[in-house]
Amino acid sequence: MKRSIFLIIALSVVLGPMASTPSGAAQEQGKEELKLQLPKPMFIGTPTNIKSPNLEVITGKPRGPFFVPVGTRLLSLNRPVRSSDIQPVIGEFEMVTDGEKEGGDGYFVELGPGKQWVQIDLGASCALHAILAWHYHTQARVYRDVIVQVSDDKDFLTGVTTVFNNDHDNTSGLGIGRDKEYVEVAEGRLFDPKGARGRYVRLYSRGNTANDLNHYVEVEVYGTPAR
Ligand SMILES: [Ca+2]
Ligand SMILES: [Ca+2]
């Protein structure tokens, strides 16, 4: 009798989570895992010395799989890049979309101090399913006021979708952001545009915890190609 009760408990422990979670819950119909090529990490361990009022809880765990509609492609490779800064301090704007994501010197473009943006022209309006940004991953840093927007207007005056905004105190003047600040790591940060359409992707920042400058190693935009 004791043995059978034990078996029932054991079975419910094993089957319980399976019964309550349909198999493949993370993977909806018509979706596939987004495959990414990630650069080598430049530092190991969880930074504990970064203080910021809007910082997310640091788990140190890698990002889980992310699912996108079947047929999603990298749309941003070698696409033209504009910026609020006329001339980079270091590097070239082209480095934002050149496919190189390694850390270290020679792989990032440096923009001037304060609020700056880079903007990628995808060439056509597309439904977007993932945007990834690597600001800088040679050391642990938090970039301020990260705001990611999508629009068909190159000047971002009309039809703007805000995908991400962690400017919790509105210092950049684009509205209060509800997202959290995060530490830059080699896997980059994935922003979910949830199918928002746009030809242009604009990313803002306003300095970082190490200095007042703005950096990009790479930005990747994934979506459904325009027909
Ligand atoms: Ca690059
Ligand atoms: Ca802010």
XYZ file of N, CA and C and ligand atoms in Angstrom:
683
model
N 0.854 -1.217 0.000
C 0.000 0.000 0.000
C 0.879 1.253 0.000
N 1.825 1.259 0.942
C 2.742 2.399 1.011
C 3.466 2.578 -0.316
N 3.811 1.419 -0.890
C 4.568 1.439 -2.137
C 3.743 2.076 -3.278
N 2.434 1.719 -3.327
C 1.612 2.253 -4.418
C 1.383 3.758 -4.239
N 1.241 4.209 -3.005
C 1.089 5.659 -2.775
C 2.344 6.386 -3.244
N 3.476 5.789 -2.907
C 4.748 6.382 -3.328
C 4.807 6.489 -4.848
N 4.341 5.409 -5.516
C 4.369 5.398 -6.982
C 3.489 6.498 -7.560
N 2.300 6.662 -6.980
C 1.368 7.701 -7.474
C 1.994 9.085 -7.315
N 2.614 9.295 -6.150
C 3.256 10.602 -5.919
C 4.383 10.802 -6.924
N 5.186 9.729 -7.095
C 6.314 9.826 -8.014
C 5.834 10.099 -9.428
N 4.768 9.409 -9.831
C 4.232 9.590 -11.183
C 3.694 11.005 -11.394
N 3.004 11.517 -10.356
C 2.426 12.854 -10.512
C 3.519 13.903 -10.571
N 4.639 13.640 -9.890
C 5.771 14.572 -9.959
C 6.333 14.577 -11.379
N 6.441 13.361 -11.947
C 7.014 13.249 -13.291
C 6.059 13.788 -14.346
N 4.776 13.399 -14.220
C 3.808 13.741 -15.263
C 3.200 15.123 -15.075
N 3.197 15.606 -13.826
C 2.532 16.867 -13.532
C 2.910 17.992 -14.481
N 4.210 18.317 -14.569
C 4.584 19.435 -15.434
C 4.255 19.172 -16.903
N 4.359 17.898 -17.326
C 4.071 17.580 -18.720
C 2.581 17.759 -19.012
N 1.760 17.340 -18.005
C 0.321 17.415 -18.225
C -0.159 18.863 -18.301
N 0.466 19.745 -17.468
C -0.007 21.124 -17.431
C 0.614 21.977 -18.534
N 1.728 21.522 -19.141
C 2.371 22.289 -20.198
C 2.294 21.504 -21.499
N 1.507 21.960 -22.473
C 1.461 21.245 -23.748
C 2.863 21.179 -24.368
N 3.158 20.060 -24.985
C 4.498 19.913 -25.553
C 4.722 20.964 -26.625
N 5.918 21.561 -26.586
C 6.263 22.574 -27.569
C 5.517 23.877 -27.361
N 5.203 24.196 -26.100
C 4.452 25.426 -25.825
C 5.208 26.659 -26.300
N 6.558 26.596 -26.184
C 7.364 27.754 -26.588
C 7.373 27.910 -28.104
N 7.125 26.820 -28.785
C 7.188 26.868 -30.241
C 5.784 26.817 -30.826
N 5.287 27.945 -31.260
C 3.949 28.006 -31.834
C 3.973 27.456 -33.254
N 2.772 27.250 -33.745
C 2.611 26.778 -35.116
C 3.254 27.752 -36.097
N 3.996 27.213 -37.054
C 4.592 28.063 -38.090
C 5.800 28.843 -37.643
N 6.371 28.445 -36.503
C 7.547 29.157 -36.009
C 8.744 28.235 -35.956
N 9.921 28.824 -35.991
C 11.158 28.062 -35.871
C 12.125 28.856 -35.002
N 13.119 28.149 -34.463
C 14.080 28.817 -33.591
C 14.980 29.739 -34.411
N 15.169 30.944 -33.925
C 16.076 31.886 -34.579
C 17.518 31.434 -34.341
N 18.224 31.182 -35.420
C 19.616 30.727 -35.314
C 20.546 31.930 -35.393
N 21.415 32.047 -34.406
C 22.313 33.194 -34.317
C 23.761 32.729 -34.281
N 24.629 33.523 -34.847
C 26.073 33.286 -34.720
C 26.590 34.294 -33.705
N 27.019 33.778 -32.561
C 27.416 34.651 -31.470
C 28.937 34.763 -31.376
N 29.422 35.952 -31.039
C 30.874 36.124 -30.870
C 31.360 35.507 -29.564
N 32.667 35.369 -29.460
C 33.279 34.815 -28.245
C 33.138 35.816 -27.088
N 32.799 35.319 -25.895
C 32.744 36.213 -24.732
C 34.124 36.793 -24.414
N 34.135 38.065 -24.003
C 35.390 38.741 -23.676
C 35.631 38.793 -22.169
N 34.612 38.534 -21.407
C 34.801 38.469 -19.952
C 33.881 37.393 -19.409
N 34.267 36.868 -18.264
C 33.525 35.751 -17.674
C 33.070 36.167 -16.287
N 31.905 35.707 -15.908
C 31.418 35.977 -14.564
C 30.357 37.044 -14.562
N 29.753 37.207 -13.437
C 28.656 38.154 -13.282
C 29.174 39.424 -12.654
N 29.056 40.540 -13.347
C 29.545 41.791 -12.766
C 28.704 42.193 -11.569
N 29.361 42.612 -10.501
C 28.633 42.993 -9.291
C 28.864 44.459 -8.954
N 29.736 45.116 -9.718
C 30.147 46.478 -9.366
C 29.340 47.548 -10.097
N 28.359 47.126 -10.920
C 27.584 48.108 -11.683
C 26.346 48.493 -10.895
N 26.248 49.784 -10.643
C 25.080 50.292 -9.901
C 24.272 51.184 -10.835
N 23.020 50.911 -10.935
C 22.144 51.717 -11.776
C 20.724 51.543 -11.266
N 19.949 52.614 -11.239
C 18.640 52.537 -10.579
C 17.602 51.684 -11.316
N 17.834 51.435 -12.615
C 16.805 50.737 -13.405
C 17.330 49.423 -13.980
N 18.340 48.845 -13.308
C 19.009 47.651 -13.845
C 18.196 46.389 -13.556
N 18.100 45.524 -14.578
C 17.414 44.247 -14.384
C 18.232 43.352 -13.445
N 17.601 42.326 -12.911
C 18.300 41.352 -12.081
C 19.257 40.566 -12.979
N 20.521 40.505 -12.590
C 21.521 39.810 -13.403
C 21.552 38.338 -13.010
N 21.234 37.485 -13.971
C 21.214 36.052 -13.678
C 22.495 35.374 -14.158
N 23.155 35.950 -15.162
C 24.338 35.335 -15.744
C 24.018 34.150 -16.641
N 22.746 33.852 -16.806
C 22.351 32.707 -17.641
C 22.247 33.133 -19.107
N 22.564 32.206 -20.031
C 22.406 32.550 -21.443
C 20.930 32.703 -21.809
N 20.697 33.432 -22.873
C 19.333 33.620 -23.381
C 18.786 32.286 -23.888
N 17.560 32.027 -23.635
C 16.934 30.805 -24.134
C 16.643 30.918 -25.614
N 16.138 29.848 -26.218
C 15.803 29.908 -27.642
C 14.701 30.927 -27.900
N 14.748 31.543 -29.082
C 13.752 32.540 -29.464
C 13.130 32.109 -30.785
N 11.808 32.123 -30.851
C 11.117 31.561 -32.011
C 10.538 32.673 -32.893
N 10.727 32.505 -34.181
C 10.283 33.495 -35.174
C 9.499 32.770 -36.264
N 8.681 33.500 -37.030
C 7.942 32.841 -38.115
C 8.892 32.188 -39.120
N 8.486 31.039 -39.609
C 9.278 30.344 -40.627
C 9.477 31.295 -41.812
N 10.701 31.343 -42.312
C 11.010 32.238 -43.433
C 11.647 33.544 -43.004
N 11.816 33.719 -41.679
C 12.479 34.923 -41.168
C 13.949 34.923 -41.590
N 14.426 36.072 -42.043
C 15.798 36.189 -42.547
C 16.492 37.394 -41.899
N 17.830 37.357 -41.937
C 18.620 38.530 -41.560
C 18.496 39.563 -42.681
N 17.943 40.732 -42.357
C 17.659 41.746 -43.377
C 18.677 42.885 -43.367
N 19.477 42.968 -42.314
C 20.286 44.173 -42.105
C 21.724 44.070 -42.596
N 22.164 42.886 -42.996
C 23.582 42.715 -43.329
C 23.990 43.656 -44.468
N 25.007 44.478 -44.175
C 25.585 45.438 -45.139
C 24.598 46.493 -45.634
N 23.474 46.644 -44.913
C 22.544 47.713 -45.280
C 23.105 49.059 -44.804
N 22.713 50.176 -45.469
C 23.265 51.490 -45.116
C 22.872 51.939 -43.704
N 23.777 52.648 -43.066
C 23.593 53.123 -41.695
C 23.771 54.645 -41.664
N 22.821 55.324 -41.044
C 22.928 56.760 -40.771
C 23.041 56.949 -39.268
N 23.385 58.176 -38.866
C 23.524 58.438 -37.446
C 23.235 59.894 -37.139
N 22.893 60.153 -35.872
C 22.758 61.526 -35.396
C 24.116 62.211 -35.340
N 25.177 61.434 -35.225
C 26.533 61.978 -35.206
C 27.028 62.073 -36.654
N 27.629 63.185 -36.997
C 28.047 63.402 -38.392
C 29.211 62.492 -38.731
N 30.161 62.426 -37.840
C 31.370 61.633 -38.081
C 31.678 60.811 -36.828
N 31.903 59.508 -36.969
C 32.248 58.729 -35.768
C 33.562 59.196 -35.146
N 33.675 59.053 -33.825
C 34.936 59.341 -33.132
C 35.958 58.273 -33.510
N 35.510 57.017 -33.499
C 36.349 55.868 -33.894
C 35.513 55.000 -34.829
N 36.139 54.437 -35.853
C 35.477 53.460 -36.712
C 34.596 54.104 -37.769
N 33.766 53.277 -38.390
C 32.885 53.706 -39.479
C 31.466 53.227 -39.182
N 30.486 53.961 -39.690
C 29.088 53.554 -39.491
C 28.823 52.164 -40.083
N 29.517 51.850 -41.163
C 29.320 50.555 -41.829
C 29.544 49.375 -40.889
N 30.332 49.602 -39.839
C 30.635 48.507 -38.906
C 29.386 48.011 -38.169
N 28.335 48.816 -38.150
C 27.100 48.431 -37.446
C 26.435 47.233 -38.135
N 26.594 47.133 -39.449
C 25.895 46.070 -40.184
C 26.849 45.197 -41.008
N 28.142 45.174 -40.654
C 29.108 44.433 -41.487
C 29.227 42.950 -41.125
N 28.447 42.506 -40.131
C 28.463 41.093 -39.772
C 29.550 40.711 -38.773
N 30.468 41.633 -38.470
C 31.529 41.371 -37.480
C 31.012 41.711 -36.088
N 31.050 40.730 -35.194
C 30.490 40.935 -33.860
C 31.497 40.714 -32.746
N 32.770 40.522 -33.127
C 33.778 40.269 -32.094
C 33.941 41.500 -31.195
N 34.337 41.251 -29.949
C 34.668 42.345 -29.050
C 36.063 42.854 -29.360
N 36.515 43.795 -28.575
C 37.880 44.281 -28.732
C 37.994 45.472 -29.652
N 39.207 46.029 -29.695
C 39.447 47.217 -30.509
C 39.315 46.875 -31.980
N 38.860 47.848 -32.748
C 38.759 47.663 -34.193
C 37.442 47.086 -34.657
N 36.554 46.752 -33.724
C 35.279 46.138 -34.108
C 34.061 46.990 -33.754
N 34.307 48.167 -33.179
C 33.149 48.991 -32.814
C 33.279 50.386 -33.416
N 32.132 50.985 -33.642
C 32.088 52.394 -34.009
C 31.738 53.167 -32.749
N 32.434 54.291 -32.561
C 32.200 55.126 -31.386
C 31.572 56.442 -31.819
N 30.404 56.744 -31.220
C 29.706 57.997 -31.485
C 29.962 58.956 -30.330
N 29.709 60.232 -30.587
C 29.984 61.273 -29.604
C 29.179 61.140 -28.327
N 29.413 62.059 -27.368
C 28.760 61.974 -26.053
C 27.273 62.324 -26.094
N 26.583 61.876 -25.056
C 25.163 62.205 -24.901
C 24.279 61.352 -25.783
N 23.073 61.829 -26.002
C 22.069 61.070 -26.773
C 22.467 61.012 -28.248
N 22.563 59.802 -28.772
C 22.897 59.598 -30.184
C 22.083 58.424 -30.711
N 21.900 58.389 -32.028
C 21.230 57.226 -32.623
C 21.964 56.750 -33.866
N 21.732 55.500 -34.176
C 22.089 54.945 -35.483
C 20.792 54.429 -36.102
N 20.764 54.434 -37.423
C 19.542 54.052 -38.135
C 19.900 53.204 -39.342
N 19.238 52.063 -39.441
C 19.503 51.127 -40.535
C 18.355 51.205 -41.531
N 18.702 51.299 -42.798
C 17.713 51.314 -43.884
C 17.653 49.909 -44.479
N 16.516 49.231 -44.287
C 16.365 47.862 -44.792
C 16.021 47.831 -46.281
N 15.758 48.995 -46.866
C 15.490 49.073 -48.303
C 14.025 48.923 -48.664
N 13.252 48.296 -47.799
C 11.818 48.109 -48.032
C 11.146 47.861 -46.689
N 9.864 48.143 -46.627
C 9.118 47.921 -45.398
C 8.903 46.429 -45.190
N 9.291 45.937 -44.024
C 9.238 44.495 -43.740
C 8.600 44.274 -42.373
N 8.005 43.101 -42.202
C 7.548 42.680 -40.873
C 8.756 42.169 -40.108
N 9.002 42.742 -38.935
C 10.230 42.446 -38.192
C 9.947 41.521 -37.004
N 10.848 40.570 -36.786
C 10.622 39.546 -35.770
C 11.712 39.454 -34.711
N 12.860 40.084 -34.953
C 13.908 40.131 -33.921
C 14.896 41.233 -34.286
N 15.291 41.996 -33.272
C 16.351 42.991 -33.443
C 17.367 42.715 -32.354
N 18.640 42.584 -32.742
C 19.699 42.347 -31.767
C 20.715 43.476 -31.833
N 21.199 43.876 -30.662
C 22.215 44.923 -30.611
C 23.375 44.479 -29.730
N 24.564 44.674 -30.253
C 25.794 44.545 -29.477
C 26.399 45.947 -29.416
N 26.232 46.618 -28.276
C 26.845 47.943 -28.159
C 28.350 47.802 -27.988
N 28.733 46.927 -27.077
C 30.142 46.812 -26.686
C 30.213 45.658 -25.702
N 31.080 44.682 -25.933
C 31.108 43.571 -24.984
C 32.516 43.170 -24.569
N 33.449 44.157 -24.578
C 34.797 43.896 -24.099
C 34.848 43.929 -22.571
N 33.983 44.760 -21.984
C 33.845 44.784 -20.524
C 32.372 44.979 -20.206
N 32.020 44.658 -18.976
C 30.621 44.785 -18.570
C 30.238 46.259 -18.463
N 29.203 46.630 -19.207
C 28.723 48.010 -19.187
C 27.208 48.016 -19.307
N 26.628 49.081 -18.823
C 25.211 49.333 -19.074
C 25.115 50.594 -19.915
N 24.440 50.511 -21.053
C 24.187 51.707 -21.864
C 22.884 52.351 -21.405
N 22.905 53.677 -21.338
C 21.757 54.443 -20.831
C 20.735 54.697 -21.929
N 19.492 54.726 -21.520
C 18.400 55.179 -22.396
C 18.417 54.463 -23.736
N 18.467 53.144 -23.687
C 18.393 52.356 -24.926
C 16.939 52.362 -25.403
N 16.750 52.904 -26.589
C 15.409 52.991 -27.191
C 15.512 52.454 -28.613
N 14.656 51.511 -28.941
C 14.665 50.888 -30.270
C 13.321 51.170 -30.925
N 13.366 51.767 -32.112
C 12.132 52.132 -32.815
C 12.164 51.658 -34.259
N 10.965 51.463 -34.805
C 10.781 51.011 -36.184
C 9.808 51.981 -36.861
N 10.092 52.337 -38.110
C 9.182 53.220 -38.843
C 9.409 53.090 -40.345
N 8.409 53.507 -41.116
C 8.583 53.675 -42.564
C 9.031 55.096 -42.904
N 9.074 55.947 -41.872
C 9.482 57.350 -42.058
C 10.952 57.480 -41.657
N 11.793 57.880 -42.588
C 13.235 57.948 -42.295
C 13.554 58.983 -41.215
N 12.638 59.945 -41.007
C 12.844 60.960 -39.973
C 12.157 60.613 -38.653
N 11.478 59.493 -38.617
C 10.806 59.009 -37.399
C 9.862 60.066 -36.798
N 9.128 60.729 -37.680
C 8.140 61.709 -37.220
C 6.742 61.098 -37.172
N 6.475 60.124 -38.063
C 5.148 59.504 -38.104
C 5.288 57.981 -38.133
N 4.223 57.310 -37.681
C 4.169 55.847 -37.762
C 5.307 55.144 -37.059
N 5.648 55.631 -35.865
C 6.782 55.066 -35.129
C 6.296 54.011 -34.138
N 6.885 52.818 -34.198
C 6.644 51.774 -33.202
C 7.864 51.684 -32.294
N 7.640 51.862 -31.001
C 8.744 51.705 -30.042
C 8.786 50.255 -29.581
N 9.898 49.602 -29.887
C 10.068 48.179 -29.585
C 10.623 47.991 -28.179
N 11.451 48.932 -27.752
C 12.128 48.818 -26.449
C 12.461 50.227 -25.993
N 12.317 50.456 -24.671
C 12.673 51.755 -24.107
C 12.975 51.561 -22.627
N 14.250 51.745 -22.244
C 14.586 51.622 -20.815
C 14.990 52.957 -20.199
N 14.508 54.038 -20.817
C 14.729 55.379 -20.259
C 13.642 55.651 -19.223
N 13.835 55.092 -18.039
C 12.771 55.094 -17.025
C 12.433 56.491 -16.517
N 13.406 57.429 -16.643
C 13.155 58.780 -16.126
C 13.025 59.819 -17.249
N 12.912 59.339 -18.488
C 12.649 60.199 -19.654
C 13.712 61.277 -19.856
N 14.950 60.981 -19.533
C 16.015 61.976 -19.743
C 16.275 62.202 -21.229
N 15.922 61.207 -22.068
C 16.135 61.381 -23.505
C 14.922 62.002 -24.196
N 13.820 62.192 -23.467
C 12.685 62.955 -23.975
C 11.818 62.243 -24.992
N 11.922 60.923 -25.078
C 11.075 60.176 -26.014
C 9.943 59.455 -25.298
N 9.760 59.778 -24.043
C 8.721 59.135 -23.241
C 9.330 58.188 -22.218
N 8.585 57.957 -21.148
C 9.061 57.080 -20.074
C 9.078 55.642 -20.569
N 10.217 54.976 -20.419
C 10.348 53.588 -20.832
C 10.070 52.640 -19.685
N 9.402 51.531 -19.983
C 9.061 50.544 -18.950
C 10.061 49.392 -18.915
N 10.999 49.350 -19.867
C 11.965 48.242 -19.900
C 13.121 48.511 -18.940
N 13.862 47.442 -18.653
C 14.961 47.530 -17.688
C 16.300 47.744 -18.401
N 17.224 48.366 -17.716
C 18.594 48.432 -18.190
C 19.231 47.047 -18.047
N 20.270 46.802 -18.825
C 20.907 45.490 -18.830
C 22.401 45.640 -19.079
N 23.146 44.611 -18.669
C 24.600 44.591 -18.875
C 24.894 43.990 -20.251
N 25.748 44.655 -20.996
C 26.140 44.164 -22.320
C 26.963 42.881 -22.185
N 26.600 41.868 -22.970
C 27.367 40.615 -23.003
C 27.516 40.158 -24.449
N 28.316 39.111 -24.650
C 28.664 38.678 -26.004
C 27.453 38.180 -26.799
N 26.429 37.685 -26.118
C 25.259 37.197 -26.872
C 24.379 38.339 -27.378
N 24.741 39.583 -27.039
C 23.958 40.728 -27.481
C 22.611 40.775 -26.781
N 21.827 41.780 -27.123
C 20.496 41.905 -26.551
C 19.452 41.727 -27.635
N 18.485 40.893 -27.359
C 17.429 40.645 -28.339
C 16.182 41.447 -27.967
N 15.726 42.256 -28.903
C 14.486 43.017 -28.746
C 13.430 42.394 -29.653
N 12.216 42.269 -29.122
C 11.147 41.598 -29.883
C 10.211 42.629 -30.512
N 10.300 42.840 -31.832
C 9.410 43.806 -32.485
C 8.004 43.272 -32.690
N 7.784 41.979 -32.440
C 6.447 41.355 -32.498
C 5.763 41.600 -33.841
N 6.539 41.541 -34.919
C 5.952 41.666 -36.251
C 5.718 43.090 -36.723
N 6.172 44.074 -35.937
C 6.009 45.480 -36.361
C 6.640 45.689 -37.734
N 5.988 46.495 -38.561
C 6.483 46.741 -39.921
C 7.277 48.036 -39.969
N 8.310 48.016 -40.796
C 9.053 49.251 -41.008
C 10.214 49.034 -41.953
N 10.610 50.111 -42.594
C 11.795 50.078 -43.449
C 13.045 50.477 -42.665
N 12.819 51.308 -41.631
C 13.956 51.841 -40.884
C 13.912 51.372 -39.436
N 15.091 51.046 -38.903
C 15.234 50.711 -37.492
C 16.206 51.708 -36.886
N 15.755 52.374 -35.831
C 16.601 53.371 -35.174
C 16.851 52.951 -33.736
N 18.119 53.050 -33.301
C 18.499 52.696 -31.932
C 19.168 53.894 -31.267
N 18.604 54.293 -30.135
C 19.160 55.392 -29.353
C 19.964 54.851 -28.171
N 20.913 55.658 -27.714
C 21.542 55.448 -26.405
C 22.058 56.801 -25.934
N 22.443 56.858 -24.667
C 22.913 58.136 -24.117
C 24.060 57.867 -23.153
N 25.190 57.432 -23.725
C 26.354 57.120 -22.915
C 26.194 55.806 -22.179
N 27.148 55.501 -21.314
C 27.130 54.215 -20.616
C 27.788 54.363 -19.257
N 27.857 53.285 -18.513
C 28.371 53.353 -17.144
C 29.888 53.542 -17.088
N 30.595 53.391 -18.223
C 32.052 53.593 -18.235
C 32.426 54.988 -18.727
N 31.626 55.547 -19.650
C 31.906 56.885 -20.181
C 30.641 57.445 -20.822
N 30.763 58.655 -21.357
C 29.595 59.355 -21.889
C 29.375 59.055 -23.376
N 30.165 58.147 -23.940
C 30.133 57.887 -25.379
C 29.194 56.721 -25.710
N 28.973 56.541 -26.995
C 28.028 55.524 -27.482
C 28.723 54.623 -28.489
N 28.453 53.338 -28.393
C 29.181 52.372 -29.230
C 28.244 51.337 -29.829
N 28.665 50.856 -31.012
C 27.979 49.728 -31.647
C 29.007 48.796 -32.257
N 28.941 47.532 -31.869
C 29.710 46.490 -32.543
C 28.904 45.970 -33.732
N 27.608 45.752 -33.503
C 26.742 45.229 -34.559
C 25.276 45.402 -34.161
N 24.439 45.539 -35.173
C 22.994 45.434 -34.998
C 22.496 44.456 -36.049
N 21.644 43.550 -35.639
C 21.029 42.618 -36.596
C 19.509 42.789 -36.552
N 18.915 42.858 -37.722
C 17.461 42.961 -37.835
C 16.976 41.764 -38.630
N 16.085 40.994 -38.013
C 15.516 39.810 -38.656
C 14.040 40.049 -38.939
N 13.601 39.624 -40.101
C 12.196 39.776 -40.431
C 11.837 38.999 -41.683
N 10.614 39.225 -42.123
C 10.137 38.578 -43.332
C 10.459 39.480 -44.512
N 11.241 39.015 -45.494
C 11.620 39.876 -46.615
C 10.394 40.385 -47.360
N 10.458 41.641 -47.817
C 9.375 42.204 -48.630
C 9.343 41.487 -49.964
N 8.116 41.260 -50.475
C 8.011 40.569 -51.777
C 8.052 41.569 -52.921
Ca 30.188 44.985 -36.812
Ca 17.314 57.928 -18.438
